[in-house]
Short mmCIF file of C-alpha atoms and ligand atoms in Angstrom, two decimals:
data_model
loop_
_atom_site.label_atom_id
_atom_site.label_comp_id
_atom_site.label_asym_id
_atom_site.label_seq_id
_atom_site.Cartn_x
_atom_site.Cartn_y
_atom_site.Cartn_z
CA MET A 274 0.03 0.17 0.08
CA GLN A 275 1.75 3.43 -0.68
CA THR A 276 -1.08 5.90 0.52
CA LEU A 277 1.85 8.28 1.08
CA THR A 278 3.39 8.24 -2.64
CA GLN A 279 5.51 10.92 -3.16
CA ARG A 280 4.22 13.07 -0.05
CA ARG A 281 7.19 15.55 1.22
CA ILE A 282 7.27 15.46 5.04
CA LEU A 283 9.85 17.21 6.97
CA LEU A 284 10.10 15.41 10.48
CA GLY A 285 11.48 17.74 12.93
CA ILE A 286 12.91 15.56 16.18
CA THR A 287 13.42 17.60 19.22
CA GLY A 288 14.91 16.64 22.24
CA GLY A 289 13.11 13.36 24.30
CA ILE A 290 13.57 10.19 24.92
CA ALA A 291 10.64 9.67 22.58
CA ALA A 292 13.16 10.23 19.69
CA TYR A 293 13.65 6.82 19.51
CA LYS A 294 9.64 6.03 18.19
CA SER A 295 10.38 8.47 15.44
CA ALA A 296 13.18 6.25 14.04
CA ASP A 297 10.11 3.76 13.73
CA LEU A 298 7.73 6.72 12.15
CA VAL A 299 10.31 7.47 9.70
CA ARG A 300 10.46 3.71 8.32
CA ARG A 301 6.74 3.65 8.38
CA LEU A 302 6.45 6.75 6.59
CA LYS A 303 9.09 5.17 4.05
CA GLU A 304 7.05 2.15 3.81
CA TRP A 305 3.94 3.98 2.18
CA GLY A 306 5.85 5.97 -0.23
CA ALA A 307 6.71 9.07 1.50
CA ASP A 308 9.59 11.44 1.19
CA VAL A 309 11.14 12.16 4.50
CA GLN A 310 13.46 14.87 5.56
CA VAL A 311 15.00 14.75 9.20
CA VAL A 312 15.80 18.08 10.87
CA MET A 313 16.80 17.61 14.72
CA THR A 314 17.31 20.36 17.24
CA PRO A 315 20.93 19.98 18.75
CA ALA A 316 19.29 18.37 21.85
CA ALA A 317 17.64 15.60 20.02
CA THR A 318 21.06 14.34 18.91
CA GLN A 319 21.66 13.59 22.61
CA PHE A 320 19.10 10.96 22.61
CA VAL A 321 19.75 9.33 18.80
CA THR A 322 22.27 9.74 16.32
CA PRO A 323 21.92 11.20 13.18
CA LEU A 324 23.07 8.37 11.61
CA THR A 325 20.44 6.59 12.29
CA TYR A 326 17.59 8.63 10.91
CA GLN A 327 19.70 9.24 7.46
CA ALA A 328 20.01 5.58 7.05
CA LEU A 329 15.78 5.08 7.31
CA SER A 330 15.23 8.44 5.30
CA GLY A 331 17.91 8.14 2.74
CA ARG A 332 18.51 11.49 3.08
CA VAL A 333 20.83 13.58 4.94
CA VAL A 334 19.82 14.79 8.23
CA ARG A 335 19.77 18.40 8.70
CA LEU A 336 20.94 20.00 11.96
CA ASP A 337 22.50 23.52 11.80
CA LEU A 338 21.55 26.60 10.83
CA LEU A 339 24.58 28.03 10.02
CA ASP A 340 25.88 25.27 8.05
CA ALA A 341 27.26 26.94 4.98
CA ASN A 342 27.70 23.37 3.39
CA ALA A 343 24.28 22.48 3.87
CA GLU A 344 22.82 26.17 2.62
CA ALA A 345 24.69 25.34 -0.66
CA GLY A 346 22.35 22.53 -1.35
CA MET A 347 18.46 23.22 -0.20
CA GLY A 348 18.93 26.01 1.86
CA HIS A 349 16.91 26.43 4.86
CA ILE A 350 13.86 28.87 3.16
CA GLU A 351 13.92 26.45 0.56
CA LEU A 352 13.97 23.52 2.72
CA ALA A 353 10.74 24.76 4.71
CA ARG A 354 8.99 25.62 1.38
CA TRP A 355 9.94 21.98 0.26
CA ALA A 356 7.97 20.37 2.84
CA GLU A 357 3.67 19.77 2.22
CA LEU A 358 3.63 18.82 6.22
CA VAL A 359 6.12 19.95 8.82
CA LEU A 360 5.48 17.36 11.56
CA ILE A 361 7.30 17.79 15.02
CA ALA A 362 7.54 14.29 17.08
CA PRO A 363 8.44 14.40 19.50
CA ALA A 364 7.40 17.98 20.58
CA SER A 365 9.33 18.65 23.85
CA ALA A 366 7.81 21.28 26.23
CA ASN A 367 10.75 23.25 25.37
CA PHE A 368 9.98 23.15 21.55
CA ILE A 369 6.65 24.22 22.09
CA ALA A 370 7.22 27.01 24.05
CA ARG A 371 9.96 28.52 21.80
CA LEU A 372 7.28 27.61 18.66
CA ALA A 373 4.73 29.49 20.62
CA HIS A 374 6.96 32.80 21.31
CA GLY A 375 8.25 32.65 17.34
CA LEU A 376 11.84 32.25 18.68
CA ALA A 377 14.41 31.32 15.48
CA ASN A 378 17.31 30.10 17.46
CA ASP A 379 18.20 26.68 15.74
CA LEU A 380 17.79 25.41 11.94
CA LEU A 381 14.47 23.60 13.14
CA SER A 382 12.30 26.53 14.96
CA ALA A 383 13.73 28.87 12.05
CA LEU A 384 12.34 26.38 9.51
CA CYS A 385 8.91 26.61 11.61
CA LEU A 386 8.58 30.24 11.40
CA ALA A 387 9.79 30.56 7.75
CA SER A 388 7.72 28.07 6.84
CA ASP A 389 3.90 28.94 5.31
CA ARG A 390 3.20 25.03 5.06
CA PRO A 391 0.82 23.33 7.36
CA LEU A 392 2.61 22.36 10.32
CA ALA A 393 1.41 19.78 13.41
CA ILE A 394 2.73 18.96 17.00
CA ALA A 395 3.20 15.70 18.43
CA PRO A 396 3.73 16.35 22.45
CA ALA A 397 6.19 14.03 24.08
CA MET A 398 6.81 15.19 28.37
CA ASN A 399 6.35 14.32 31.48
CA GLN A 400 2.94 14.51 32.39
CA GLN A 401 3.58 17.36 35.18
CA MET A 402 5.09 19.21 32.50
CA TRP A 403 2.33 18.89 30.22
CA LEU A 404 -0.06 19.67 32.72
CA ASN A 405 1.61 22.82 33.09
CA PRO A 406 -0.75 25.98 32.67
CA ALA A 407 2.30 27.53 30.64
CA THR A 408 2.58 24.31 28.53
CA GLN A 409 -1.43 24.23 28.08
CA ALA A 410 -1.04 28.02 27.22
CA ASN A 411 1.46 27.60 24.62
CA CYS A 412 -0.41 24.71 23.11
CA GLN A 413 -3.46 26.71 22.90
CA THR A 414 -1.70 29.42 21.30
CA LEU A 415 -0.56 27.36 18.75
CA ARG A 416 -3.93 25.79 18.07
CA GLN A 417 -5.56 28.91 17.60
CA ARG A 418 -2.50 29.54 15.08
CA GLY A 419 -4.09 26.64 12.79
CA VAL A 420 -1.02 24.22 14.08
CA TRP A 421 -2.44 20.59 14.52
CA GLN A 422 -1.87 19.02 17.38
CA TRP A 423 -1.50 14.94 17.76
CA GLY A 424 -1.83 13.41 21.10
CA PRO A 425 -0.26 13.03 23.71
CA GLY A 426 -1.43 9.89 24.89
CA SER A 427 -1.52 8.96 28.22
CA GLY A 428 -0.04 5.60 30.05
CA GLU A 429 3.49 4.85 31.65
CA GLN A 430 6.40 7.30 31.06
CA ALA A 431 10.00 6.53 30.58
CA CYS A 432 10.57 8.42 34.04
CA GLY A 433 8.26 5.80 35.76
CA GLU A 434 5.31 8.47 36.73
CA VAL A 435 1.49 7.58 34.87
CA GLY A 436 -0.24 10.05 32.96
CA GLU A 437 -0.46 12.00 29.88
CA GLY A 438 2.65 13.17 27.74
CA ARG A 439 3.16 9.98 25.84
CA MET A 440 4.24 10.42 22.19
CA LEU A 441 1.64 8.80 20.05
CA GLU A 442 2.80 5.31 18.25
CA PRO A 443 4.21 5.43 15.16
CA LEU A 444 1.35 3.61 13.53
CA GLN A 445 -1.13 6.23 14.85
CA LEU A 446 0.76 9.21 13.74
CA ARG A 447 0.95 7.62 10.26
CA GLU A 448 -2.76 7.43 10.52
CA LEU A 449 -3.16 10.84 11.17
CA ILE A 450 -1.07 11.71 8.41
CA VAL A 451 -2.94 9.76 5.77
CA ASP A 452 -5.92 11.48 7.20
CA PHE A 453 -4.37 15.10 7.32
CA PHE A 454 -3.57 14.36 3.34
CA THR A 455 -6.93 13.31 2.68
CA GLN A 456 -8.68 16.26 4.35
CA ALA A 457 -6.27 19.48 3.18
CA CYS A 458 -5.39 18.29 0.03
CA PRO A 459 -8.77 17.15 -1.66
CA LEU A 460 -6.89 17.18 -5.22
CA ALA A 461 -4.00 15.10 -4.07
CA GLY A 462 -2.61 13.03 -7.10
CA LEU A 463 -4.61 14.97 -9.43
CA ARG A 464 -3.21 16.76 -12.19
CA VAL A 465 -4.84 20.28 -12.93
CA LEU A 466 -4.16 22.42 -16.19
CA ILE A 467 -5.35 26.36 -15.48
CA SER A 468 -5.72 29.02 -18.16
CA ALA A 469 -4.94 32.55 -16.81
CA GLY A 470 -4.56 36.12 -17.64
CA PRO A 471 -5.17 37.96 -20.87
CA THR A 472 -3.82 36.90 -24.41
CA ARG A 473 -2.48 39.85 -26.86
CA GLU A 474 -3.32 39.59 -30.36
CA ALA A 475 -0.57 41.56 -32.29
CA ILE A 476 -1.57 44.11 -35.16
CA ASP A 477 1.83 44.92 -35.70
CA PRO A 478 5.22 44.63 -34.19
CA VAL A 479 4.29 47.56 -31.87
CA ARG A 480 0.56 47.28 -31.13
CA PHE A 481 -2.09 44.56 -30.16
CA ILE A 482 -5.80 44.00 -29.05
CA SER A 483 -5.99 42.72 -25.05
CA ASN A 484 -7.89 43.23 -22.36
CA ARG A 485 -8.08 44.08 -18.75
CA SER A 486 -7.52 40.53 -17.04
CA SER A 487 -4.25 40.85 -14.33
CA GLY A 488 -4.14 37.24 -14.10
CA GLN A 489 -4.85 37.78 -10.32
CA MET A 490 -8.02 35.15 -10.13
CA GLY A 491 -5.96 32.37 -12.44
CA PHE A 492 -2.65 33.05 -10.21
CA ALA A 493 -5.13 32.34 -6.92
CA ILE A 494 -6.62 29.32 -8.57
CA ALA A 495 -3.12 27.63 -9.11
CA THR A 496 -1.94 28.42 -5.66
CA ALA A 497 -5.11 27.00 -4.23
CA ALA A 498 -5.12 24.25 -6.49
CA ALA A 499 -1.15 23.40 -5.42
CA ALA A 500 -2.10 23.81 -1.71
CA ALA A 501 -4.79 21.19 -2.28
CA GLY A 502 -2.47 18.71 -3.14
CA ALA A 503 -2.59 18.79 -7.17
CA GLN A 504 0.17 18.99 -9.62
CA VAL A 505 -0.78 22.18 -11.51
CA CYS A 506 0.20 23.45 -14.67
CA MET A 507 -0.59 26.95 -15.51
CA VAL A 508 -0.78 28.23 -18.80
CA SER A 509 -0.50 31.94 -18.28
CA GLY A 510 -0.79 35.20 -20.68
CA PRO A 511 1.40 38.26 -20.31
CA VAL A 512 1.11 38.97 -16.65
CA PRO A 513 4.07 40.53 -14.36
CA LEU A 514 2.78 38.08 -11.29
CA ALA A 515 5.37 35.90 -9.72
CA THR A 516 4.92 31.68 -10.15
CA PRO A 517 3.35 30.61 -6.98
CA ALA A 518 4.98 27.70 -5.55
CA GLY A 519 5.05 24.20 -6.96
CA VAL A 520 3.29 25.27 -9.90
CA GLU A 521 4.36 24.36 -13.43
CA ARG A 522 4.09 27.73 -15.68
CA ILE A 523 3.86 27.94 -19.52
CA ASP A 524 3.88 31.56 -20.79
CA VAL A 525 2.22 32.26 -23.98
CA GLU A 526 1.19 35.51 -25.49
CA SER A 527 -1.98 34.89 -28.34
CA ALA A 528 -4.81 32.68 -28.14
CA LEU A 529 -3.30 30.40 -30.49
CA GLN A 530 -0.45 29.79 -28.60
CA MET A 531 -2.52 29.32 -25.21
CA TYR A 532 -4.89 26.97 -27.25
CA GLU A 533 -1.92 24.87 -28.59
CA ALA A 534 -0.20 24.88 -25.11
CA VAL A 535 -3.51 24.13 -23.52
CA LEU A 536 -4.63 21.50 -26.45
CA GLN A 537 -1.34 19.26 -25.97
CA ARG A 538 -1.69 18.86 -22.10
CA ALA A 539 -5.58 18.74 -21.89
CA ALA A 540 -5.53 15.15 -22.86
CA HIS A 541 -3.30 14.28 -19.84
CA THR A 542 -5.06 16.02 -17.28
CA ASP A 543 -7.87 15.51 -14.86
CA ILE A 544 -9.23 18.80 -14.09
CA PHE A 545 -9.15 21.99 -16.84
CA ILE A 546 -10.02 25.44 -15.38
CA ALA A 547 -10.32 28.07 -17.81
CA THR A 548 -9.81 31.31 -15.96
CA ALA A 549 -8.24 33.22 -18.92
CA ALA A 550 -9.58 36.21 -20.61
CA VAL A 551 -8.97 34.94 -24.26
CA ALA A 552 -8.95 37.31 -27.55
CA ASP A 553 -12.33 36.22 -29.28
CA TYR A 554 -10.98 37.89 -32.43
CA ARG A 555 -7.17 38.27 -33.61
CA ALA A 556 -6.19 40.33 -36.72
CA ALA A 557 -6.76 38.66 -39.96
CA THR A 558 -3.21 39.73 -41.18
CA ALA A 559 -0.75 41.26 -38.73
CA SER A 560 1.50 43.46 -40.28
CA PRO A 561 5.41 42.48 -40.46
CA GLN A 562 6.14 46.24 -40.27
CA LYS A 563 4.48 49.23 -37.79
CA ILE A 564 1.59 50.67 -39.40
CA LYS A 565 2.19 54.05 -40.68
CA LYS A 566 -0.51 56.52 -39.95
CA THR A 567 -1.25 57.64 -43.23
CA GLN A 568 -5.14 57.42 -43.49
CA GLU A 569 -7.53 59.44 -42.23
CA THR A 570 -9.79 56.19 -40.87
CA PHE A 571 -8.61 52.63 -40.51
CA THR A 572 -10.36 49.38 -40.51
CA LEU A 573 -8.71 46.11 -39.07
CA ALA A 574 -10.14 42.64 -40.44
CA LEU A 575 -10.51 40.56 -37.68
CA GLU A 576 -10.75 36.71 -37.46
CA ARG A 577 -12.20 34.32 -34.59
CA ASN A 578 -9.80 32.66 -32.38
CA PRO A 579 -10.48 29.04 -31.73
CA ASP A 580 -12.41 28.51 -28.50
CA ILE A 581 -10.35 26.58 -25.85
CA LEU A 582 -12.43 25.70 -23.45
CA ALA A 583 -15.13 24.39 -26.05
CA THR A 584 -12.11 22.45 -27.58
CA VAL A 585 -11.02 20.77 -24.51
CA ALA A 586 -15.01 19.95 -23.28
CA ALA A 587 -15.61 18.19 -26.65
CA LEU A 588 -12.36 16.00 -26.48
CA GLU A 589 -13.43 12.20 -26.05
CA ASN A 590 -11.06 11.62 -23.02
CA ARG A 591 -11.87 15.28 -21.66
CA PRO A 592 -11.06 16.28 -18.43
CA PHE A 593 -13.54 17.39 -15.82
CA THR A 594 -13.75 21.04 -17.36
CA VAL A 595 -14.54 24.42 -15.72
CA GLY A 596 -15.16 27.54 -17.18
CA PHE A 597 -15.61 30.99 -16.34
CA ALA A 598 -18.20 33.38 -17.64
CA ALA A 599 -17.38 37.33 -17.60
CA GLU A 600 -20.33 39.34 -18.16
CA THR A 601 -21.71 42.87 -17.70
CA GLU A 602 -25.57 41.83 -17.67
CA ARG A 603 -27.97 39.26 -16.73
CA VAL A 604 -24.87 37.07 -15.29
CA LEU A 605 -26.38 34.19 -14.17
CA GLU A 606 -28.80 33.34 -17.53
CA TYR A 607 -25.40 33.80 -19.82
CA ALA A 608 -23.16 32.07 -17.99
CA ASP A 609 -25.72 29.04 -17.86
CA ASP A 610 -26.49 29.61 -21.41
CA LYS A 611 -22.00 29.36 -21.81
CA ARG A 612 -22.18 26.05 -19.42
CA ARG A 613 -24.74 24.55 -21.64
CA ARG A 614 -23.69 25.49 -25.12
CA LYS A 615 -19.87 24.17 -24.31
CA ASN A 616 -21.01 21.22 -22.43
CA LEU A 617 -18.93 22.40 -19.46
CA ASP A 618 -18.99 20.50 -15.75
CA MET A 619 -19.41 23.55 -14.05
CA ILE A 620 -19.05 27.49 -14.69
CA ALA A 621 -17.79 30.28 -12.34
CA ALA A 622 -20.01 33.64 -13.75
CA ASN A 623 -18.57 36.96 -12.33
CA GLN A 624 -19.89 40.37 -12.92
CA VAL A 625 -17.28 42.07 -14.81
CA GLY A 626 -17.27 46.43 -15.61
CA ALA A 627 -17.39 47.35 -11.74
CA PRO A 628 -14.31 48.58 -10.02
CA ASP A 629 -14.69 46.61 -6.73
CA ARG A 630 -14.69 42.87 -8.59
CA GLY A 631 -13.32 41.39 -11.66
CA PHE A 632 -10.70 42.61 -13.78
CA GLU A 633 -8.19 44.09 -12.45
CA SER A 634 -9.40 44.25 -8.82
CA SER A 635 -7.81 42.52 -6.10
CA ASN A 636 -11.52 41.28 -5.22
CA ASN A 637 -13.90 39.17 -6.81
CA ALA A 638 -17.38 37.34 -6.14
CA LEU A 639 -18.49 34.05 -7.99
CA HIS A 640 -21.27 32.23 -8.53
CA VAL A 641 -20.93 28.80 -9.66
CA LEU A 642 -23.37 26.68 -11.75
CA TRP A 643 -23.35 22.77 -12.62
CA GLU A 644 -25.99 20.67 -13.63
CA GLY A 645 -28.75 20.68 -10.60
CA GLY A 646 -26.97 22.60 -8.27
CA GLU A 647 -25.29 26.51 -7.81
CA GLN A 648 -23.41 27.91 -5.31
CA ALA A 649 -22.42 31.51 -4.62
CA LEU A 650 -19.18 32.56 -3.50
CA PRO A 651 -19.62 36.33 -1.54
CA LEU A 652 -17.26 39.43 -2.47
CA ALA A 653 -14.07 38.39 -1.09
CA ASP A 654 -10.13 38.57 -1.73
CA LYS A 655 -9.26 36.50 -4.81
CA ILE A 656 -7.12 34.15 -2.89
CA THR A 657 -10.03 33.60 -0.45
CA LEU A 658 -12.06 32.84 -3.81
CA GLY A 659 -9.26 30.83 -4.96
CA ARG A 660 -9.33 28.32 -2.19
CA GLN A 661 -13.07 27.99 -1.64
CA LEU A 662 -13.51 27.31 -6.10
CA VAL A 663 -11.15 24.81 -5.32
CA ALA A 664 -13.02 23.26 -2.65
CA LEU A 665 -16.04 23.11 -4.49
CA ILE A 666 -14.57 21.79 -7.35
CA ALA A 667 -12.85 18.78 -5.40
CA GLN A 668 -16.24 18.17 -4.42
CA ARG A 669 -17.52 18.43 -7.25
CA TYR A 670 -15.07 16.14 -9.47
CA ARG A 671 -15.40 13.52 -6.53
CA ALA A 672 -19.28 13.40 -6.62
CA ARG A 673 -18.79 12.71 -10.14
CA GLN A 674 -16.58 9.82 -9.68
CA TYR A 675 -18.96 7.67 -7.46
O1 PMT B 138 -7.49 38.41 -14.40
P1 PMT B 138 -8.23 39.20 -13.29
O2 PMT B 138 -7.87 40.88 -13.31
O3 PMT B 138 -8.25 38.44 -12.04
O4 PMT B 138 -9.58 39.10 -13.38
C1 PMT B 138 -10.30 37.72 -13.46
C2 PMT B 138 -11.33 37.43 -14.85
C3 PMT B 138 -12.56 38.40 -14.47
C4 PMT B 138 -10.69 37.62 -16.01
C5 PMT B 138 -11.77 36.17 -14.75
O5 PMT B 138 -12.30 35.73 -13.36
C6 PMT B 138 -12.88 35.38 -15.67
O6 PMT B 138 -14.00 36.02 -15.82
N1 PMT B 138 -12.39 34.82 -16.59
C7 PMT B 138 -12.94 34.64 -17.81
C8 PMT B 138 -12.99 35.52 -18.97
C9 PMT B 138 -13.59 35.21 -20.23
O7 PMT B 138 -12.90 35.16 -21.31
O8 PMT B 138 -14.84 34.92 -20.20
P2 PMT B 138 -16.03 34.73 -21.59
O9 PMT B 138 -17.20 34.79 -20.88
O10 PMT B 138 -15.60 35.69 -22.28
O11 PMT B 138 -15.31 33.39 -21.44
C10 PMT B 138 -15.99 32.03 -21.39
C11 PMT B 138 -14.79 31.25 -21.26
O12 PMT B 138 -14.68 30.41 -22.23
C12 PMT B 138 -13.70 31.34 -19.91
O13 PMT B 138 -13.60 30.13 -19.28
C13 PMT B 138 -12.57 31.32 -20.88
O14 PMT B 138 -11.17 31.58 -20.46
C14 PMT B 138 -13.12 30.91 -21.91
N2 PMT B 138 -12.49 31.04 -23.50
C15 PMT B 138 -13.34 32.15 -24.07
C16 PMT B 138 -12.79 32.47 -25.64
C17 PMT B 138 -11.67 31.89 -26.22
N3 PMT B 138 -11.35 31.71 -27.13
N4 PMT B 138 -10.95 30.79 -25.72
C18 PMT B 138 -11.63 30.37 -24.68
O15 PMT B 138 -11.21 28.99 -23.62
#
């Protein structure tokens, strides 16, 4: 069984006798296909040697923040972003306190501070330390910040006392990790293709026809899909936005280039989301030289661009296909008409032409329609909307599978 295939887990080990259990945890995670990078605090190395984890994980264990050799490979910031999940197991009372207070005085605490990835702790300590109000308050602070807390369990402790504070067993932790990926990564194992931004249709070497799309909506969806565990490829028109972490980006300029790039990949994708504002028309002939203003009036002949979304939806082996509809009036009526005509699984309708949403704005509101259902996603920033839309797409995609 390979339920964690290629899942990138950064396992932080802090100073505590339960560190010996983490050696088995590494083995159990590897057994199910996970890629595990171990990072140890100096105190942890007093309990188990780094070599043990290195042999089990197949990766050099990272120890020091100021290690020039290690930083020359995957630097600590890169490492913080490499992980899909950071798990601290065992998490000592001292480390939990440092985490709660944002300290960064060793590699592991600096990584936690520099990482925007989900963080889980598996506390392990003496029962009195666990019950101490300071530890409880620190754990509450962390939970409020969205840190997952797994355990502790209770029972006999290494110090001979009995009570709460035992680190969960490796197999229990592995189950929690699998649950985590299933819940937090609803698109795990799926390939998602996204079109984003505007296209530019050349009139001559210096002029083009385009539109107001900034790419923000498409990039937010790509970010959310990657965070949901998908392998994301984004075909983008020209926009000056940074590529979201973990997303493969293909830059194109014209609608025909976007068509080629999308169609090359569409048959090998599970979900296609067409956020791009593709020019419906291009100049029938683009002049190879700059057009001179010799005439009082100028007529430009245009011809239709292929409809990328409709073409993908018509493929024999089509992906789950989600379109957008940018409308200035009768938004839902026109959007639903597009959904039917283009044979889409879902369509996200948005009002354009208002300053507080749609094109260029960092906010938007969507109304998503599918056969027999609909859901409004009210005005919010595009990052939030991207996450909500991706969650809805994952739900509908899974529903269709059964
Ligand atoms: O980029 P932002 O500034 O963040 O703005 C976001 C947005 C307003 C561009 C976005 O939310 C949006 O509405 N995108 C779709 C814009 C659009 O072209 O809508 P449309 O109603 O004209 O097209 C319908 C659908 O067909 C869209 O999914 C579009 O990508 C697709 N299409 C259209 C024409 C074409 N030749 N090929 C296509 O694939």
